Amino acid sequence: MPSLSQDFRRLWAAYAISAIGSGIGYGALPLIAVLVLDVSTFQVALLAALSALAGAALALPMGDLIEQRRKRPVMIAADVVRFVALLSVPVAVAFDALTYPQLCVVGVVQSAAVIAFTAASGAHLKALVPVEGRAEANSRFESTTWTTLSVGPPIGGALVSLVGAPLTLVIDAVSYLLSAVGVRRIRKPEPEPVARPGKRDVAAGWRYIWRDRGLRTLFWNSQLFGGPEMTY
């Protein structure tokens, strides 16, 4: 399709690489917590819960902040942060210095970076793809997401059996670095963010959800069942 430019393909490729890495590294942090630190079931659940709560707390305020900034630097920074955070775990394992609090911090940082990258990349599509091509562009992103969620964890499980959870996490970390390189290769100049006069209201999204009964129910359903499902 002519509307899907080479720059969009670079963004799509960067997203696909990071998504594949995420799929492969899916569940690696809890596995490391169990296999390396021998933590309890409660601590494994808490590790996932902290990441979920951080995501819930940061998602709406972060969206407003990202809207006021150029999107590519946010995406690159989020990828680099994920790379450094995840790589710190196998490095700590190698030096026998890994701790449970470090895993919790890595989980929270990773969740925040995922939200930042997803919000920025979704908004950046408007600068790369005209209106008539956005349905196709979004469908490619969704197809990539569900494909990697389907094939990534089984591959990751096989890699954990073959090379161990720490090395599998290295593969996940490197995928984010490659994603940052892919975003950096986008050539089209990014437009200036539209400045909004007045004080930013980072709590507006929270109030909107809280006033709507349906959205409020969906939010609590996601928080109550999403975390346990991720730890299963």
PDB file of N, CA and C in Angstrom, residues 20 23-26 147-163 168 171:
ATOM      1  N   ILE A  20       8.972  -9.368  19.809  1.00  0.00           N
ATOM      2  CA  ILE A  20       9.493 -10.733  19.809  1.00  0.00           C
ATOM      3  C   ILE A  20      10.354 -10.969  21.047  1.00  0.00           C
ATOM      4  N   GLY A  23       8.137 -11.317  24.024  1.00  0.00           N
ATOM      5  CA  GLY A  23       7.503 -12.627  24.050  1.00  0.00           C
ATOM      6  C   GLY A  23       8.450 -13.711  24.526  1.00  0.00           C
ATOM      7  N   ILE A  24       9.686 -13.647  24.056  1.00  0.00           N
ATOM      8  CA  ILE A  24      10.685 -14.638  24.468  1.00  0.00           C
ATOM      9  C   ILE A  24      11.009 -14.492  25.949  1.00  0.00           C
ATOM     10  N   GLY A  25      11.091 -13.228  26.423  1.00  0.00           N
ATOM     11  CA  GLY A  25      11.418 -12.989  27.823  1.00  0.00           C
ATOM     12  C   GLY A  25      10.230 -13.015  28.758  1.00  0.00           C
ATOM     13  N   TYR A  26       9.054 -13.342  28.220  1.00  0.00           N
ATOM     14  CA  TYR A  26       7.828 -13.381  29.018  1.00  0.00           C
ATOM     15  C   TYR A  26       7.986 -14.373  30.182  1.00  0.00           C
ATOM     16  N   THR A 147       0.678 -12.206  17.338  1.00  0.00           N
ATOM     17  CA  THR A 147       1.553 -13.274  16.848  1.00  0.00           C
ATOM     18  C   THR A 147       2.705 -13.518  17.810  1.00  0.00           C
ATOM     19  N   THR A 148       3.340 -12.434  18.265  1.00  0.00           N
ATOM     20  CA  THR A 148       4.471 -12.593  19.181  1.00  0.00           C
ATOM     21  C   THR A 148       4.025 -13.115  20.543  1.00  0.00           C
ATOM     22  N   LEU A 149       2.805 -12.746  20.979  1.00  0.00           N
ATOM     23  CA  LEU A 149       2.291 -13.288  22.229  1.00  0.00           C
ATOM     24  C   LEU A 149       2.005 -14.777  22.119  1.00  0.00           C
ATOM     25  N   SER A 150       1.710 -15.240  20.896  1.00  0.00           N
ATOM     26  CA  SER A 150       1.414 -16.657  20.692  1.00  0.00           C
ATOM     27  C   SER A 150       2.676 -17.511  20.576  1.00  0.00           C
ATOM     28  N   VAL A 151       3.659 -17.011  19.820  1.00  0.00           N
ATOM     29  CA  VAL A 151       4.842 -17.845  19.562  1.00  0.00           C
ATOM     30  C   VAL A 151       6.022 -17.521  20.465  1.00  0.00           C
ATOM     31  N   GLY A 152       6.029 -16.298  21.044  1.00  0.00           N
ATOM     32  CA  GLY A 152       7.166 -15.901  21.862  1.00  0.00           C
ATOM     33  C   GLY A 152       7.349 -16.705  23.130  1.00  0.00           C
ATOM     34  N   PRO A 153       6.309 -16.838  23.980  1.00  0.00           N
ATOM     35  CA  PRO A 153       6.481 -17.595  25.228  1.00  0.00           C
ATOM     36  C   PRO A 153       6.926 -19.041  25.040  1.00  0.00           C
ATOM     37  N   PRO A 154       6.375 -19.801  24.068  1.00  0.00           N
ATOM     38  CA  PRO A 154       6.898 -21.163  23.877  1.00  0.00           C
ATOM     39  C   PRO A 154       8.379 -21.185  23.490  1.00  0.00           C
ATOM     40  N   ILE A 155       8.778 -20.244  22.627  1.00  0.00           N
ATOM     41  CA  ILE A 155      10.198 -20.155  22.270  1.00  0.00           C
ATOM     42  C   ILE A 155      11.014 -19.783  23.498  1.00  0.00           C
ATOM     43  N   GLY A 156      10.506 -18.820  24.282  1.00  0.00           N
ATOM     44  CA  GLY A 156      11.200 -18.420  25.498  1.00  0.00           C
ATOM     45  C   GLY A 156      11.336 -19.568  26.478  1.00  0.00           C
ATOM     46  N   GLY A 157      10.254 -20.379  26.614  1.00  0.00           N
ATOM     47  CA  GLY A 157      10.319 -21.531  27.499  1.00  0.00           C
ATOM     48  C   GLY A 157      11.374 -22.531  27.060  1.00  0.00           C
ATOM     49  N   ALA A 158      11.469 -22.742  25.738  1.00  0.00           N
ATOM     50  CA  ALA A 158      12.489 -23.651  25.227  1.00  0.00           C
ATOM     51  C   ALA A 158      13.894 -23.101  25.483  1.00  0.00           C
ATOM     52  N   LEU A 159      14.044 -21.765  25.312  1.00  0.00           N
ATOM     53  CA  LEU A 159      15.355 -21.159  25.553  1.00  0.00           C
ATOM     54  C   LEU A 159      15.746 -21.223  27.029  1.00  0.00           C
ATOM     55  N   VAL A 160      14.763 -21.039  27.903  1.00  0.00           N
ATOM     56  CA  VAL A 160      15.047 -21.147  29.335  1.00  0.00           C
ATOM     57  C   VAL A 160      15.567 -22.535  29.668  1.00  0.00           C
ATOM     58  N   SER A 161      14.966 -23.552  29.040  1.00  0.00           N
ATOM     59  CA  SER A 161      15.416 -24.927  29.284  1.00  0.00           C
ATOM     60  C   SER A 161      16.811 -25.164  28.726  1.00  0.00           C
ATOM     61  N   LEU A 162      17.116 -24.508  27.601  1.00  0.00           N
ATOM     62  CA  LEU A 162      18.402 -24.758  26.944  1.00  0.00           C
ATOM     63  C   LEU A 162      19.542 -23.932  27.526  1.00  0.00           C
ATOM     64  N   VAL A 163      19.294 -22.630  27.730  1.00  0.00           N
ATOM     65  CA  VAL A 163      20.396 -21.736  28.124  1.00  0.00           C
ATOM     66  C   VAL A 163      20.177 -21.064  29.474  1.00  0.00           C
ATOM     67  N   THR A 168      18.200 -15.860  28.592  1.00  0.00           N
ATOM     68  CA  THR A 168      16.977 -15.531  27.863  1.00  0.00           C
ATOM     69  C   THR A 168      16.608 -14.066  28.074  1.00  0.00           C
ATOM     70  N   ILE A 171      18.565 -11.813  25.775  1.00  0.00           N
ATOM     71  CA  ILE A 171      17.980 -11.730  24.436  1.00  0.00           C
ATOM     72  C   ILE A 171      16.862 -10.693  24.408  1.00  0.00           C
TER      73      ILE A 171
END
